[in-house]
């Protein structure tokens, strides 16, 4: 336990904001950090807890995250990650905390305590998701017969006439209704509204850029997105970036928007940029960058079990306005990391490749489009 405490203290020394910004936050984070040792006793429950979360406390890393990382470390280092295919959220979270500068600083200060682990989430098998069994209606039991085994005759209420006596004074037994076989209820499908995972984002490399021949505000770029031929893309960046800043850049490209013709040039994708929260003209625009070493065509996805293994649409239907619905939730966090914040649950889902999270160079709280 002392090793964990020392490691957390070293991380806090590197980043004092981990402890909280006020007395209330500090107390809540300290309480949460004290509970992390118990979390690792049930990895399945912990995986479920982490599925909708980016961090344990609020939308920023805290000492509680470093503490949970340290408590998880012995479990993951003692067994191959392939023994945990049903805990993708846990592994994603572990890698995420491991990548924090404060954690890496603590590892340098205490090199023998919690060394980095190499875990490739993309190589893990996708957890099998079984549909719930169909609900079957319970058959009604037939009414119990009256004493003697004969049911009483039902009075005919039509026109106030009573039932006619049966032959021999005997009453006919009431016929039992045949029960129809219960129909199996169809399994309900999950909602198919706009989801961020429908957007096809990839790493792209700008091979060339030039001014649009008929539009002063547009560039025309040639971009490698991992396909046999580069894509032609028009972007309105003339006012904000020079050709030299764009040419050769490794960037993020949205590849499944419907192609549009812009002043005579057909554009087959869109570049993802971060715009300052103070406005484009005041604060400027920057590219959103994938991790260093990323290659053209690499998949970019949203963190969270619901999205990590989902396949994007081949082409977004403009009538369904998928991108327009999701885009307002795109932002950069205090760490300059790119993320989508679910407007309903307020959960934060970072945008990443298998090697790390996308970032902007300087902008915090930026809008991404």
Short mmCIF file of C-alpha atoms in Angstrom, two decimals:
data_model
loop_
_atom_site.label_atom_id
_atom_site.label_comp_id
_atom_site.label_asym_id
_atom_site.label_seq_id
_atom_site.Cartn_x
_atom_site.Cartn_y
_atom_site.Cartn_z
CA UNK A 1 0.00 0.00 0.00
CA UNK A 2 2.90 2.34 0.73
CA UNK A 3 4.09 1.95 -2.85
CA UNK A 4 0.70 3.06 -4.13
CA UNK A 5 0.70 6.06 -1.81
CA UNK A 6 4.20 7.05 -2.91
CA UNK A 7 3.28 6.68 -6.57
CA UNK A 8 0.13 8.80 -6.18
CA UNK A 9 2.13 11.43 -4.27
CA UNK A 10 4.73 11.55 -7.05
CA UNK A 11 1.99 12.04 -9.65
CA UNK A 12 0.41 14.79 -7.54
CA UNK A 13 3.76 16.53 -7.28
CA UNK A 14 3.99 16.50 -11.09
CA UNK A 15 0.39 17.72 -11.46
CA UNK A 16 -1.11 19.34 -8.31
CA UNK A 17 -4.51 19.67 -10.04
CA UNK A 18 -5.00 15.90 -9.53
CA UNK A 19 -6.01 16.55 -5.92
CA UNK A 20 -8.86 18.95 -6.83
CA UNK A 21 -9.36 22.68 -7.17
CA UNK A 22 -11.18 23.35 -3.89
CA UNK A 23 -11.73 21.79 -0.46
CA UNK A 24 -14.92 19.99 -1.51
CA UNK A 25 -13.28 18.40 -4.54
CA UNK A 26 -10.20 17.44 -2.54
CA UNK A 27 -12.33 15.67 0.06
CA UNK A 28 -14.38 13.80 -2.55
CA UNK A 29 -11.32 12.77 -4.56
CA UNK A 30 -9.51 11.57 -1.44
CA UNK A 31 -12.56 9.51 -0.44
CA UNK A 32 -12.78 8.03 -3.95
CA UNK A 33 -9.06 7.22 -3.96
CA UNK A 34 -9.52 5.30 -0.71
CA UNK A 35 -12.15 3.09 -2.35
CA UNK A 36 -10.08 2.11 -5.39
CA UNK A 37 -8.37 -0.85 -3.72
CA UNK A 38 -11.77 -2.51 -3.35
CA UNK A 39 -12.68 -1.93 -6.99
CA UNK A 40 -10.06 -4.37 -8.29
CA UNK A 41 -11.61 -7.30 -6.41
CA UNK A 42 -14.33 -7.60 -9.07
CA UNK A 43 -12.95 -6.80 -12.53
CA UNK A 44 -16.27 -7.45 -14.30
CA UNK A 45 -18.08 -4.96 -12.08
CA UNK A 46 -15.22 -2.48 -12.51
CA UNK A 47 -15.36 -2.85 -16.30
CA UNK A 48 -19.08 -2.09 -16.22
CA UNK A 49 -18.46 0.94 -13.99
CA UNK A 50 -15.79 2.29 -16.34
CA UNK A 51 -17.73 1.75 -19.57
CA UNK A 52 -19.45 5.17 -19.61
CA UNK A 53 -16.60 6.99 -17.85
CA UNK A 54 -13.42 8.70 -18.96
CA UNK A 55 -12.26 9.47 -15.41
CA UNK A 56 -13.53 8.44 -11.98
CA UNK A 57 -14.19 12.00 -10.84
CA UNK A 58 -15.76 14.62 -13.14
CA UNK A 59 -14.23 15.16 -16.59
CA UNK A 60 -10.58 15.51 -15.59
CA UNK A 61 -7.97 13.10 -14.22
CA UNK A 62 -7.57 12.99 -10.45
CA UNK A 63 -5.57 11.26 -7.74
CA UNK A 64 -8.32 8.61 -7.63
CA UNK A 65 -7.46 7.59 -11.21
CA UNK A 66 -3.76 7.27 -10.39
CA UNK A 67 -4.63 5.21 -7.31
CA UNK A 68 -6.87 2.85 -9.30
CA UNK A 69 -4.17 2.52 -11.97
CA UNK A 70 -1.63 1.51 -9.33
CA UNK A 71 -4.00 -1.03 -7.74
CA UNK A 72 -4.83 -2.53 -11.15
CA UNK A 73 -1.20 -2.76 -12.21
CA UNK A 74 -0.28 -6.02 -10.38
CA UNK A 75 -3.34 -7.79 -11.80
CA UNK A 76 -2.58 -6.83 -15.39
CA UNK A 77 1.17 -7.35 -15.22
CA UNK A 78 0.81 -10.84 -13.72
CA UNK A 79 -1.49 -12.14 -16.48
CA UNK A 80 -1.54 -11.66 -20.25
CA UNK A 81 -4.14 -9.15 -21.41
CA UNK A 82 -5.75 -11.87 -23.52
CA UNK A 83 -7.10 -13.25 -20.26
CA UNK A 84 -9.28 -10.14 -20.02
CA UNK A 85 -11.17 -10.02 -23.36
CA UNK A 86 -14.40 -9.24 -21.54
CA UNK A 87 -12.99 -6.09 -19.91
CA UNK A 88 -12.22 -3.77 -22.88
CA UNK A 89 -13.30 -0.66 -20.96
CA UNK A 90 -10.99 -1.55 -18.09
CA UNK A 91 -8.02 -1.99 -20.45
CA UNK A 92 -8.88 1.22 -22.31
CA UNK A 93 -9.05 3.11 -19.01
CA UNK A 94 -5.74 1.61 -17.82
CA UNK A 95 -3.96 2.71 -21.00
CA UNK A 96 -5.50 6.15 -20.79
CA UNK A 97 -4.29 6.78 -17.23
CA UNK A 98 -0.92 5.31 -18.08
CA UNK A 99 -0.53 7.94 -20.84
CA UNK A 100 -1.01 10.89 -18.45
CA UNK A 101 2.09 13.07 -18.12
CA UNK A 102 1.74 13.00 -14.33
CA UNK A 103 1.77 9.18 -14.29
CA UNK A 104 4.75 9.03 -16.64
CA UNK A 105 6.56 11.51 -14.38
CA UNK A 106 5.81 9.32 -11.36
CA UNK A 107 7.16 6.30 -13.24
CA UNK A 108 10.42 8.15 -13.82
CA UNK A 109 10.62 9.14 -10.15
CA UNK A 110 9.86 5.58 -8.99
CA UNK A 111 11.11 3.43 -11.90
CA UNK A 112 10.66 0.10 -10.14
CA UNK A 113 7.13 0.66 -8.87
CA UNK A 114 4.62 0.62 -11.75
CA UNK A 115 6.37 0.39 -15.15
CA UNK A 116 4.33 0.99 -18.31
CA UNK A 117 2.53 -1.96 -19.88
CA UNK A 118 2.10 -2.43 -23.60
CA UNK A 119 -1.54 -3.33 -24.31
CA UNK A 120 -3.00 -3.22 -27.83
CA UNK A 121 -6.79 -3.00 -27.43
CA UNK A 122 -7.36 -3.47 -31.16
CA UNK A 123 -5.87 -6.97 -30.95
CA UNK A 124 -8.35 -8.17 -28.35
CA UNK A 125 -11.40 -10.22 -29.40
CA UNK A 126 -14.68 -8.36 -29.44
CA UNK A 127 -16.85 -9.40 -26.45
CA UNK A 128 -19.83 -11.51 -27.47
CA UNK A 129 -23.07 -9.67 -26.88
CA UNK A 130 -26.02 -12.01 -26.56
CA UNK A 131 -29.54 -10.81 -27.25
CA UNK A 132 -31.93 -11.25 -24.31
CA UNK A 133 -34.19 -14.33 -24.61
CA UNK A 134 -37.67 -13.60 -26.03
CA UNK A 135 -40.42 -13.17 -23.51
CA UNK A 136 -43.05 -15.92 -23.61
CA UNK A 137 -46.58 -15.26 -22.44
CA UNK A 138 -47.72 -17.53 -19.65
CA UNK A 139 -50.65 -19.78 -20.56
CA UNK A 140 -53.74 -19.31 -18.47
CA UNK A 141 -54.79 -22.33 -16.49
CA UNK A 142 -58.30 -23.64 -17.31
CA UNK A 143 -60.94 -22.92 -14.66
CA UNK A 144 -61.23 -25.60 -12.00
CA UNK A 145 -64.36 -27.78 -12.46
CA UNK A 146 -67.24 -27.43 -10.00
CA UNK A 147 -67.94 -30.16 -7.46
CA UNK A 148 -68.99 -33.39 -9.22
CA UNK A 149 -67.01 -32.53 -12.32
CA UNK A 150 -69.89 -30.70 -14.10
CA UNK A 151 -69.88 -26.92 -14.73
CA UNK A 152 -72.99 -24.90 -14.16
CA UNK A 153 -75.01 -23.68 -17.16
CA UNK A 154 -74.39 -20.03 -17.98
CA UNK A 155 -77.57 -17.98 -17.91
CA UNK A 156 -78.49 -16.55 -21.31
CA UNK A 157 -78.89 -12.84 -20.74
CA UNK A 158 -80.10 -12.02 -24.25
CA UNK A 159 -83.70 -10.61 -24.20
CA UNK A 160 -83.94 -11.65 -20.58
CA UNK A 161 -84.71 -15.29 -21.59
CA UNK A 162 -83.39 -18.09 -19.44
CA UNK A 163 -81.47 -21.02 -20.89
CA UNK A 164 -83.61 -23.89 -22.21
CA UNK A 165 -83.40 -27.17 -20.28
CA UNK A 166 -81.28 -29.86 -21.89
CA UNK A 167 -82.45 -33.36 -22.81
CA UNK A 168 -82.87 -35.72 -19.92
CA UNK A 169 -82.65 -32.80 -17.52
CA UNK A 170 -78.90 -32.92 -17.80
CA UNK A 171 -76.93 -29.77 -18.30
CA UNK A 172 -74.29 -29.63 -20.99
CA UNK A 173 -70.81 -29.13 -19.81
CA UNK A 174 -69.32 -25.79 -20.82
CA UNK A 175 -66.75 -26.27 -23.54
CA UNK A 176 -63.32 -25.23 -22.50
CA UNK A 177 -61.66 -22.67 -24.76
CA UNK A 178 -58.56 -23.89 -26.49
CA UNK A 179 -55.53 -21.94 -25.46
CA UNK A 180 -53.66 -20.47 -28.42
CA UNK A 181 -49.91 -21.15 -28.37
CA UNK A 182 -47.99 -18.19 -27.00
CA UNK A 183 -46.16 -16.14 -29.59
CA UNK A 184 -42.51 -15.40 -28.99
CA UNK A 185 -41.91 -11.69 -28.63
CA UNK A 186 -39.44 -10.25 -31.17
CA UNK A 187 -36.15 -9.01 -29.76
CA UNK A 188 -36.13 -5.24 -29.79
CA UNK A 189 -33.22 -3.66 -31.63
CA UNK A 190 -31.17 -0.89 -30.08
CA UNK A 191 -32.03 2.66 -31.14
CA UNK A 192 -30.54 3.56 -34.50
CA UNK A 193 -30.42 7.35 -34.13
CA UNK A 194 -27.27 9.36 -34.88
CA UNK A 195 -24.24 7.90 -33.10
CA UNK A 196 -20.65 9.22 -33.20
CA UNK A 197 -19.40 5.79 -34.27
CA UNK A 198 -21.25 6.23 -37.58
CA UNK A 199 -18.64 8.82 -38.59
CA UNK A 200 -15.68 7.42 -40.54
CA UNK A 201 -12.60 9.27 -39.28
CA UNK A 202 -9.12 8.32 -40.40
CA UNK A 203 -5.57 9.55 -40.22
CA UNK A 204 -4.66 11.49 -43.37
CA UNK A 205 -1.46 12.99 -44.78
CA UNK A 206 -1.56 16.11 -46.96
CA UNK A 207 0.44 15.35 -50.11
CA UNK A 208 -0.15 18.67 -51.80
CA UNK A 209 -2.12 21.91 -51.40
CA UNK A 210 -2.90 24.83 -53.72
CA UNK A 211 -5.30 27.72 -53.94
CA UNK A 212 -8.72 27.06 -55.45
CA UNK A 213 -8.78 28.55 -58.97
CA UNK A 214 -12.21 30.13 -58.50
CA UNK A 215 -12.57 30.72 -54.75
CA UNK A 216 -10.27 33.06 -52.81
CA UNK A 217 -11.09 31.51 -49.42
CA UNK A 218 -10.53 27.86 -50.38
CA UNK A 219 -7.57 25.54 -50.63
CA UNK A 220 -7.62 22.33 -52.67
CA UNK A 221 -5.67 19.53 -50.96
CA UNK A 222 -4.62 16.09 -52.12
CA UNK A 223 -4.76 13.77 -49.10
CA UNK A 224 -3.64 10.19 -48.53
CA UNK A 225 -6.21 8.36 -46.36
CA UNK A 226 -4.89 4.85 -46.93
CA UNK A 227 -6.70 4.22 -50.23
CA UNK A 228 -5.18 3.41 -53.64
CA UNK A 229 -5.63 7.01 -54.74
CA UNK A 230 -5.48 10.23 -52.69
CA UNK A 231 -8.70 12.19 -52.11
CA UNK A 232 -9.31 15.72 -53.31
CA UNK A 233 -10.55 17.94 -50.49
CA UNK A 234 -11.60 21.59 -50.45
CA UNK A 235 -11.12 23.50 -47.19
CA UNK A 236 -11.80 27.10 -46.17
CA UNK A 237 -8.45 27.60 -44.43
CA UNK A 238 -6.86 30.32 -46.58
CA UNK A 239 -7.52 32.96 -43.94
CA UNK A 240 -6.03 30.88 -41.11
CA UNK A 241 -3.14 28.76 -42.44
CA UNK A 242 -0.44 29.02 -45.09
CA UNK A 243 0.17 26.36 -47.71
CA UNK A 244 3.45 25.47 -46.01
CA UNK A 245 1.64 24.86 -42.71
CA UNK A 246 -0.74 22.44 -44.42
CA UNK A 247 1.52 20.62 -46.89
CA UNK A 248 2.93 17.42 -45.37
CA UNK A 249 0.79 17.63 -42.22
CA UNK A 250 -0.59 14.43 -40.67
CA UNK A 251 -4.17 15.27 -39.76
CA UNK A 252 -7.68 13.89 -39.17
CA UNK A 253 -10.04 13.38 -42.12
CA UNK A 254 -13.79 12.66 -42.09
CA UNK A 255 -14.22 10.28 -45.01
CA UNK A 256 -17.91 9.37 -45.28
CA UNK A 257 -19.63 12.69 -45.86
CA UNK A 258 -21.45 12.98 -49.18
CA UNK A 259 -19.08 14.53 -51.77
CA UNK A 260 -19.91 18.15 -52.60
CA UNK A 261 -18.85 20.39 -55.47
CA UNK A 262 -17.31 23.66 -54.28
CA UNK A 263 -17.02 26.24 -57.04
CA UNK A 264 -16.37 23.63 -59.69
CA UNK A 265 -14.10 21.32 -57.66
CA UNK A 266 -15.56 18.17 -56.09
CA UNK A 267 -14.52 17.62 -52.47
CA UNK A 268 -14.48 14.03 -51.17
CA UNK A 269 -13.81 14.52 -47.46
CA UNK A 270 -13.47 17.10 -44.68
CA UNK A 271 -10.51 18.07 -42.50
CA UNK A 272 -11.20 18.09 -38.75
CA UNK A 273 -10.06 21.36 -37.20
CA UNK A 274 -10.32 22.96 -33.76
CA UNK A 275 -11.76 26.48 -33.61
CA UNK A 276 -11.04 28.70 -30.61
CA UNK A 277 -13.88 29.17 -28.12
CA UNK A 278 -13.27 32.91 -28.57
CA UNK A 279 -14.10 32.61 -32.27
CA UNK A 280 -12.12 31.78 -35.40
CA UNK A 281 -11.08 35.36 -36.07
CA UNK A 282 -10.05 36.09 -32.47
CA UNK A 283 -8.46 32.81 -31.39
CA UNK A 284 -7.76 31.11 -34.69
CA UNK A 285 -8.04 27.58 -36.05
CA UNK A 286 -5.72 24.59 -35.60
CA UNK A 287 -5.63 21.09 -36.97
CA UNK A 288 -6.61 18.24 -34.68
CA UNK A 289 -3.59 15.93 -34.66
CA UNK A 290 -3.37 12.14 -34.26
CA UNK A 291 -0.58 10.68 -32.11
CA UNK A 292 2.97 11.03 -33.44
CA UNK A 293 3.88 8.22 -35.81
CA UNK A 294 0.30 7.65 -37.03
CA UNK A 295 0.01 6.38 -40.59
CA UNK A 296 -2.48 7.35 -43.33
CA UNK A 297 -5.67 5.30 -43.19
CA UNK A 298 -5.42 4.39 -39.49
CA UNK A 299 -8.82 4.11 -37.84
CA UNK A 300 -9.94 6.82 -35.44
CA UNK A 301 -12.68 5.97 -32.96
CA UNK A 302 -14.51 7.09 -29.83
CA UNK A 303 -13.74 5.61 -26.42
CA UNK A 304 -16.50 3.61 -24.74
CA UNK A 305 -17.58 -0.01 -25.21
CA UNK A 306 -20.59 1.11 -27.23
CA UNK A 307 -18.42 2.83 -29.84
CA UNK A 308 -14.93 1.30 -29.85
CA UNK A 309 -15.75 -1.69 -32.05
CA UNK A 310 -18.64 -0.18 -34.04
CA UNK A 311 -18.28 0.04 -37.81
CA UNK A 312 -18.91 3.47 -39.39
CA UNK A 313 -21.45 4.06 -42.15
CA UNK A 314 -20.16 3.72 -45.72
CA UNK A 315 -21.64 7.15 -46.45
CA UNK A 316 -23.67 9.35 -44.13
CA UNK A 317 -27.18 10.11 -45.32
CA UNK A 318 -27.45 13.93 -45.48
CA UNK A 319 -31.17 13.74 -44.66
CA UNK A 320 -30.45 12.07 -41.31
CA UNK A 321 -27.98 14.83 -40.34
CA UNK A 322 -25.73 12.47 -38.38
CA UNK A 323 -22.66 14.70 -38.36
CA UNK A 324 -24.72 17.83 -37.70
CA UNK A 325 -26.31 16.14 -34.66
CA UNK A 326 -23.05 14.80 -33.19
CA UNK A 327 -20.68 17.69 -34.00
CA UNK A 328 -21.91 20.14 -31.29
CA UNK A 329 -20.54 17.69 -28.69
CA UNK A 330 -17.00 17.76 -30.17
CA UNK A 331 -14.52 19.71 -28.03
CA UNK A 332 -11.02 19.80 -26.59
CA UNK A 333 -10.60 19.17 -22.86
CA UNK A 334 -8.34 21.01 -20.41
CA UNK A 335 -5.62 18.58 -21.51
CA UNK A 336 -6.15 19.71 -25.16
CA UNK A 337 -7.37 16.18 -25.93
CA UNK A 338 -10.18 15.83 -28.45
CA UNK A 339 -13.43 14.35 -27.15
CA UNK A 340 -17.15 14.02 -27.73
CA UNK A 341 -19.42 14.81 -24.77
CA UNK A 342 -22.74 12.97 -24.85
CA UNK A 343 -25.41 15.69 -24.54
CA UNK A 344 -27.76 13.37 -22.63
CA UNK A 345 -25.47 11.58 -20.18
CA UNK A 346 -22.68 14.21 -20.12
CA UNK A 347 -20.14 11.38 -20.33
CA UNK A 348 -16.84 12.20 -22.04
CA UNK A 349 -15.64 9.97 -24.87
CA UNK A 350 -12.12 10.78 -26.06
CA UNK A 351 -11.34 10.50 -29.76
CA UNK A 352 -8.32 8.30 -30.41
CA UNK A 353 -6.34 5.88 -32.50
CA UNK A 354 -4.96 2.62 -31.13
CA UNK A 355 -1.83 4.54 -30.11
CA UNK A 356 -3.34 7.47 -28.26
CA UNK A 357 -5.80 10.38 -28.09
CA UNK A 358 -6.10 13.15 -30.69
CA UNK A 359 -4.98 16.61 -29.54
CA UNK A 360 -4.82 20.24 -30.58
CA UNK A 361 -1.58 22.19 -30.15
CA UNK A 362 -2.86 25.01 -27.95
CA UNK A 363 -6.67 25.25 -27.90
CA UNK A 364 -8.74 24.30 -24.85
CA UNK A 365 -12.53 24.17 -24.95
CA UNK A 366 -12.42 24.43 -28.74
CA UNK A 367 -15.18 23.42 -31.12
CA UNK A 368 -14.24 20.70 -33.63
CA UNK A 369 -15.53 20.74 -37.18
#
